[in-house]
CSV table of C-alpha atoms in Angstrom, one decimal:
chain,number,residue,atom,x,y,z
S,264,UNK,CA,182.7,116.3,-128.1
S,265,UNK,CA,185.9,114.7,-130.6
S,266,UNK,CA,187.4,111.3,-130.0
S,267,UNK,CA,188.0,108.0,-131.5
S,268,UNK,CA,187.2,109.3,-135.2
S,269,UNK,CA,183.4,110.4,-134.3
S,270,UNK,CA,181.6,113.4,-132.4
S,271,UNK,CA,179.2,112.6,-130.1
S,272,UNK,CA,175.4,114.2,-130.6
S,273,UNK,CA,172.8,113.8,-128.3
S,274,UNK,CA,169.4,114.5,-127.2
S,275,UNK,CA,166.7,114.3,-124.3
S,276,UNK,CA,163.2,114.0,-124.4
S,277,UNK,CA,160.2,114.0,-121.9
S,278,UNK,CA,156.5,114.1,-122.1
S,279,UNK,CA,153.4,113.4,-119.6
S,280,UNK,CA,151.7,111.6,-122.2
S,281,UNK,CA,147.9,110.8,-121.3
S,282,UNK,CA,148.7,110.7,-117.8
S,283,UNK,CA,148.1,113.3,-114.9
S,284,UNK,CA,151.5,113.5,-113.5
S,285,UNK,CA,155.0,113.1,-115.0
S,286,UNK,CA,157.0,110.5,-112.9
S,287,UNK,CA,159.4,109.6,-115.5
S,288,UNK,CA,163.2,111.5,-115.1
S,289,UNK,CA,166.1,111.6,-117.4
S,290,UNK,CA,169.3,112.8,-117.5
S,291,UNK,CA,172.1,113.2,-119.8
S,292,UNK,CA,175.3,114.5,-117.9
S,293,UNK,CA,178.7,115.5,-119.1
S,294,UNK,CA,181.4,114.3,-116.8
S,295,UNK,CA,182.6,117.7,-114.9
S,296,UNK,CA,186.0,117.1,-115.5
S,297,UNK,CA,186.4,114.5,-118.4
S,298,UNK,CA,185.9,115.3,-121.9
S,299,UNK,CA,184.1,112.7,-124.0
S,300,UNK,CA,182.8,110.9,-120.4
S,301,UNK,CA,179.3,110.8,-120.6
S,302,UNK,CA,176.4,109.2,-118.5
S,303,UNK,CA,172.7,108.9,-119.5
S,304,UNK,CA,169.8,107.7,-117.4
S,305,UNK,CA,166.2,107.0,-117.4
S,306,UNK,CA,164.2,106.4,-114.2
S,307,UNK,CA,160.6,105.5,-114.4
S,308,UNK,CA,158.7,106.1,-111.2
S,309,UNK,CA,155.8,104.5,-109.7
S,310,UNK,CA,153.4,104.6,-106.8
S,311,UNK,CA,151.0,107.2,-105.9
S,312,UNK,CA,150.9,110.7,-107.4
S,313,UNK,CA,154.1,111.8,-105.5
S,314,UNK,CA,155.7,108.1,-104.6
S,315,UNK,CA,156.8,107.9,-108.2
S,316,UNK,CA,158.3,111.1,-108.6
S,317,UNK,CA,160.0,111.0,-105.3
S,318,UNK,CA,161.4,107.9,-106.5
S,319,UNK,CA,162.8,108.8,-109.9
S,320,UNK,CA,164.0,112.0,-108.2
S,321,UNK,CA,166.0,110.0,-105.8
S,322,UNK,CA,167.8,107.8,-108.4
S,323,UNK,CA,168.7,111.0,-110.6
S,324,UNK,CA,170.6,112.8,-107.4
S,325,UNK,CA,172.4,109.6,-106.4
S,326,UNK,CA,173.5,108.7,-110.0
S,327,UNK,CA,174.6,112.3,-110.3
S,328,UNK,CA,176.4,112.5,-106.9
S,329,UNK,CA,178.1,109.1,-107.5
S,330,UNK,CA,179.0,110.3,-111.4
S,331,UNK,CA,180.6,113.5,-110.2
S,332,UNK,CA,183.1,111.3,-108.2
S,333,UNK,CA,184.0,109.1,-110.8
S,334,UNK,CA,187.2,108.5,-112.6
S,335,UNK,CA,187.6,106.0,-115.1
S,336,UNK,CA,191.4,105.7,-114.7
S,337,UNK,CA,191.0,104.6,-110.9
S,338,UNK,CA,187.1,103.5,-110.8
S,339,UNK,CA,185.3,100.6,-112.7
S,340,UNK,CA,182.4,101.5,-114.4
S,341,UNK,CA,180.3,98.6,-114.1
S,342,UNK,CA,181.1,98.5,-110.2
S,343,UNK,CA,179.9,102.2,-110.3
S,344,UNK,CA,176.6,101.5,-112.4
S,345,UNK,CA,175.8,98.6,-109.8
S,346,UNK,CA,176.6,101.3,-106.8
S,347,UNK,CA,173.9,103.5,-108.3
S,348,UNK,CA,171.2,100.9,-108.5
S,349,UNK,CA,172.0,99.9,-105.0
S,350,UNK,CA,172.2,103.0,-103.2
S,351,UNK,CA,169.1,104.6,-104.7
S,352,UNK,CA,167.3,101.4,-103.9
S,353,UNK,CA,168.2,102.1,-100.2
S,354,UNK,CA,167.5,105.9,-100.3
S,355,UNK,CA,163.8,104.9,-101.9
S,356,UNK,CA,163.5,102.4,-99.2
S,357,UNK,CA,164.3,105.0,-96.6
S,358,UNK,CA,161.8,107.3,-98.2
S,359,UNK,CA,158.9,105.1,-98.2
S,360,UNK,CA,159.3,104.6,-94.5
S,361,UNK,CA,158.3,108.5,-94.0
S,362,UNK,CA,155.7,108.4,-96.9
S,363,UNK,CA,152.3,107.2,-97.3
S,364,UNK,CA,153.1,105.9,-100.8
S,365,UNK,CA,155.0,103.0,-101.9
S,366,UNK,CA,157.6,104.5,-104.2
S,367,UNK,CA,159.3,102.3,-106.5
S,368,UNK,CA,161.3,103.2,-109.8
S,369,UNK,CA,163.0,101.9,-113.0
S,370,UNK,CA,166.5,102.5,-113.6
S,371,UNK,CA,168.6,102.1,-117.4
S,372,UNK,CA,171.9,104.0,-117.4
S,373,UNK,CA,174.8,104.1,-119.9
S,374,UNK,CA,178.0,105.2,-119.2
S,375,UNK,CA,180.6,106.3,-122.1
S,376,UNK,CA,184.1,106.6,-121.3
S,377,UNK,CA,186.6,108.8,-122.9
S,378,UNK,CA,188.3,106.0,-124.4
S,379,UNK,CA,185.2,104.8,-125.9
S,380,UNK,CA,184.2,101.9,-124.1
S,381,UNK,CA,180.6,101.8,-122.9
S,382,UNK,CA,178.8,100.2,-120.0
S,383,UNK,CA,175.4,99.9,-119.2
S,384,UNK,CA,172.8,98.8,-116.3
S,385,UNK,CA,169.2,98.4,-115.8
S,386,UNK,CA,166.6,97.3,-113.4
S,387,UNK,CA,162.7,97.1,-114.4
S,388,UNK,CA,161.4,97.7,-117.8
S,389,UNK,CA,163.3,101.0,-119.0
S,390,UNK,CA,165.3,99.7,-122.0
S,391,UNK,CA,168.5,100.7,-123.7
S,392,UNK,CA,169.1,99.8,-126.9
S,393,UNK,CA,172.4,99.9,-129.0
S,394,UNK,CA,172.1,100.0,-132.7
S,395,UNK,CA,174.8,100.5,-135.6
S,396,UNK,CA,173.7,101.8,-139.2
S,397,UNK,CA,170.1,101.3,-138.1
S,398,UNK,CA,170.2,97.6,-137.3
S,399,UNK,CA,169.9,96.6,-133.5
S,400,UNK,CA,173.0,95.1,-132.0
S,401,UNK,CA,171.7,94.7,-128.5
S,402,UNK,CA,168.9,95.6,-126.0
S,403,UNK,CA,168.2,95.1,-122.4
S,404,UNK,CA,165.7,92.4,-121.2
S,405,UNK,CA,162.8,93.7,-119.1
S,406,UNK,CA,162.6,92.4,-115.3
S,407,UNK,CA,158.8,91.8,-116.1
S,408,UNK,CA,156.6,89.1,-115.6
S,409,UNK,CA,155.6,88.9,-119.6
S,410,UNK,CA,159.5,88.8,-120.8
S,411,UNK,CA,159.7,85.7,-118.2
S,412,UNK,CA,156.5,84.0,-120.5
S,413,UNK,CA,158.5,85.2,-123.5
S,414,UNK,CA,161.6,83.7,-122.3
S,415,UNK,CA,159.8,80.4,-121.6
S,416,UNK,CA,158.3,80.7,-125.3
S,417,UNK,CA,154.7,80.8,-123.7
S,418,UNK,CA,154.6,84.2,-125.6
S,419,UNK,CA,155.8,86.0,-128.8
S,420,UNK,CA,157.3,89.8,-128.2
S,421,UNK,CA,154.2,91.1,-130.1
S,422,UNK,CA,151.6,89.2,-127.6
S,423,UNK,CA,153.6,90.2,-124.5
S,424,UNK,CA,153.2,94.0,-126.0
S,425,UNK,CA,149.4,93.5,-125.5
S,426,UNK,CA,149.3,91.3,-122.3
S,427,UNK,CA,147.0,92.7,-119.9
S,428,UNK,CA,149.8,92.0,-117.3
S,429,UNK,CA,152.4,93.8,-119.5
S,430,UNK,CA,153.1,96.3,-116.6
S,431,UNK,CA,153.9,93.7,-113.5
S,432,UNK,CA,157.6,94.2,-112.8
S,433,UNK,CA,159.5,91.3,-111.2
S,434,UNK,CA,162.2,93.7,-110.3
S,435,UNK,CA,162.7,97.6,-109.8
S,436,UNK,CA,164.1,99.7,-107.0
S,437,UNK,CA,162.5,100.5,-104.0
S,438,UNK,CA,160.8,97.1,-103.7
S,439,UNK,CA,160.9,94.5,-100.9
S,440,UNK,CA,163.6,92.7,-102.4
S,441,UNK,CA,167.0,93.6,-103.6
S,442,UNK,CA,167.1,94.6,-107.5
S,443,UNK,CA,168.7,93.3,-110.3
S,444,UNK,CA,171.5,95.3,-111.9
S,445,UNK,CA,172.1,93.6,-115.3
S,446,UNK,CA,175.3,94.6,-116.8
S,447,UNK,CA,176.4,94.9,-120.5
S,448,UNK,CA,179.6,96.1,-121.8
S,449,UNK,CA,180.7,97.1,-125.0
S,450,UNK,CA,184.4,97.3,-125.6
S,451,UNK,CA,184.5,100.0,-128.4
S,452,UNK,CA,181.8,102.5,-129.6
S,453,UNK,CA,182.3,103.0,-133.4
S,454,UNK,CA,181.0,105.7,-135.8
S,455,UNK,CA,177.3,104.8,-136.6
S,456,UNK,CA,176.5,103.4,-133.3
S,457,UNK,CA,173.5,104.8,-131.4
S,458,UNK,CA,172.5,104.5,-127.6
S,459,UNK,CA,169.0,104.8,-126.7
S,460,UNK,CA,167.4,104.6,-123.2
S,461,UNK,CA,163.9,105.1,-122.6
S,462,UNK,CA,160.9,104.1,-120.7
S,463,UNK,CA,158.1,101.7,-121.7
S,464,UNK,CA,156.2,104.6,-122.5
S,465,UNK,CA,158.0,105.0,-125.7
S,466,UNK,CA,159.5,101.6,-126.2
S,467,UNK,CA,156.1,100.0,-126.0
S,468,UNK,CA,154.9,101.4,-129.4
S,469,UNK,CA,157.7,100.5,-131.7
S,470,UNK,CA,159.6,97.7,-133.2
S,471,UNK,CA,163.2,97.6,-133.2
S,472,UNK,CA,163.4,98.0,-136.7
S,473,UNK,CA,161.7,101.0,-136.7
S,474,UNK,CA,163.5,102.5,-133.8
S,475,UNK,CA,166.8,101.7,-135.9
S,476,UNK,CA,165.6,103.4,-139.2
S,477,UNK,CA,164.6,106.7,-137.3
S,478,UNK,CA,167.7,106.9,-135.3
S,479,UNK,CA,169.8,106.1,-138.3
S,480,UNK,CA,168.0,108.5,-140.6
S,481,UNK,CA,167.4,111.5,-138.2
S,482,UNK,CA,169.6,114.1,-135.8
S,483,UNK,CA,168.8,112.9,-132.0
S,484,UNK,CA,166.9,115.8,-131.8
S,485,UNK,CA,164.5,115.0,-134.5
S,486,UNK,CA,164.2,111.5,-133.4
S,487,UNK,CA,163.2,112.2,-130.0
S,488,UNK,CA,160.6,114.7,-131.2
S,489,UNK,CA,159.6,112.2,-134.0
S,490,UNK,CA,159.3,109.5,-131.6
S,491,UNK,CA,157.3,110.9,-128.8
S,492,UNK,CA,154.7,112.5,-131.2
S,493,UNK,CA,154.3,109.0,-133.1
S,494,UNK,CA,154.1,107.2,-129.5
S,495,UNK,CA,151.4,109.7,-128.7
S,496,UNK,CA,149.3,109.0,-131.2
S,497,UNK,CA,149.8,105.4,-131.4
S,498,UNK,CA,148.7,105.7,-127.7
S,499,UNK,CA,145.7,106.9,-128.7
S,500,UNK,CA,144.9,109.0,-125.4
S,501,UNK,CA,146.1,106.0,-122.9
S,502,UNK,CA,149.7,106.6,-123.4
S,503,UNK,CA,152.2,106.7,-120.2
S,504,UNK,CA,154.9,109.0,-119.4
S,505,UNK,CA,157.5,109.3,-122.2
S,506,UNK,CA,161.1,109.5,-121.8
S,507,UNK,CA,164.1,108.9,-123.8
S,508,UNK,CA,168.0,109.6,-124.0
S,509,UNK,CA,169.9,109.3,-127.2
S,510,UNK,CA,173.7,109.7,-128.0
S,511,UNK,CA,174.6,109.2,-131.6
S,512,UNK,CA,178.4,108.9,-133.0
S,513,UNK,CA,178.3,110.4,-136.0
S,514,UNK,CA,181.5,109.9,-138.3
S,515,UNK,CA,183.8,112.8,-138.1
S,516,UNK,CA,184.1,114.5,-141.6
S,517,UNK,CA,187.4,113.3,-143.3
């Protein structure tokens, strides 16, 4: 894919970690009609053996259907991403009525338009990171109990990572309340930019600077393999499902 002085290279990685079941889902989709239009999504499902998988399945299905109908000339990307969150939330709640479990899911998605602008949305504690040349530019803030404590100055980021209640979410899809849908807009992506969307099974084990240096020095494929392997060893047998989507903007050789 060529545009704006860069070439997109990308990779996805998924591993069930030390869990019995895989409840994460990922997708990296090129638009069926528009070159250079890409959607990356991570959904971390929760709720019993099949409930979580069902929830993350619904996220993927809803997002793919809406993205296929999307046209950047006529549609607003941020509105589309919010629609994905809310429609998937409703579908998950409807499935919950007919199932024993309580299916929930996180949602983290970024959409790159052919013109090079990028939009993202998230709900829950799956994250999106934007790096440039190995430096963190911006990341999402988790909708979690420990993040509220960090925001209030009661915990540091490091303490939050090892807090016993670090897995409690304050907002996600499928819950009683409507999900949050925090948006972010990057007016123009540049060569040297990297986008990473991942579940907490990945980011939990790395500082932003570690992620930045891995992403800048390795290809997306190598980086996914390295991060999964490293998170697995740091998890020491207690790791969660791991999933990640990486899109890198490589400068075009002159």
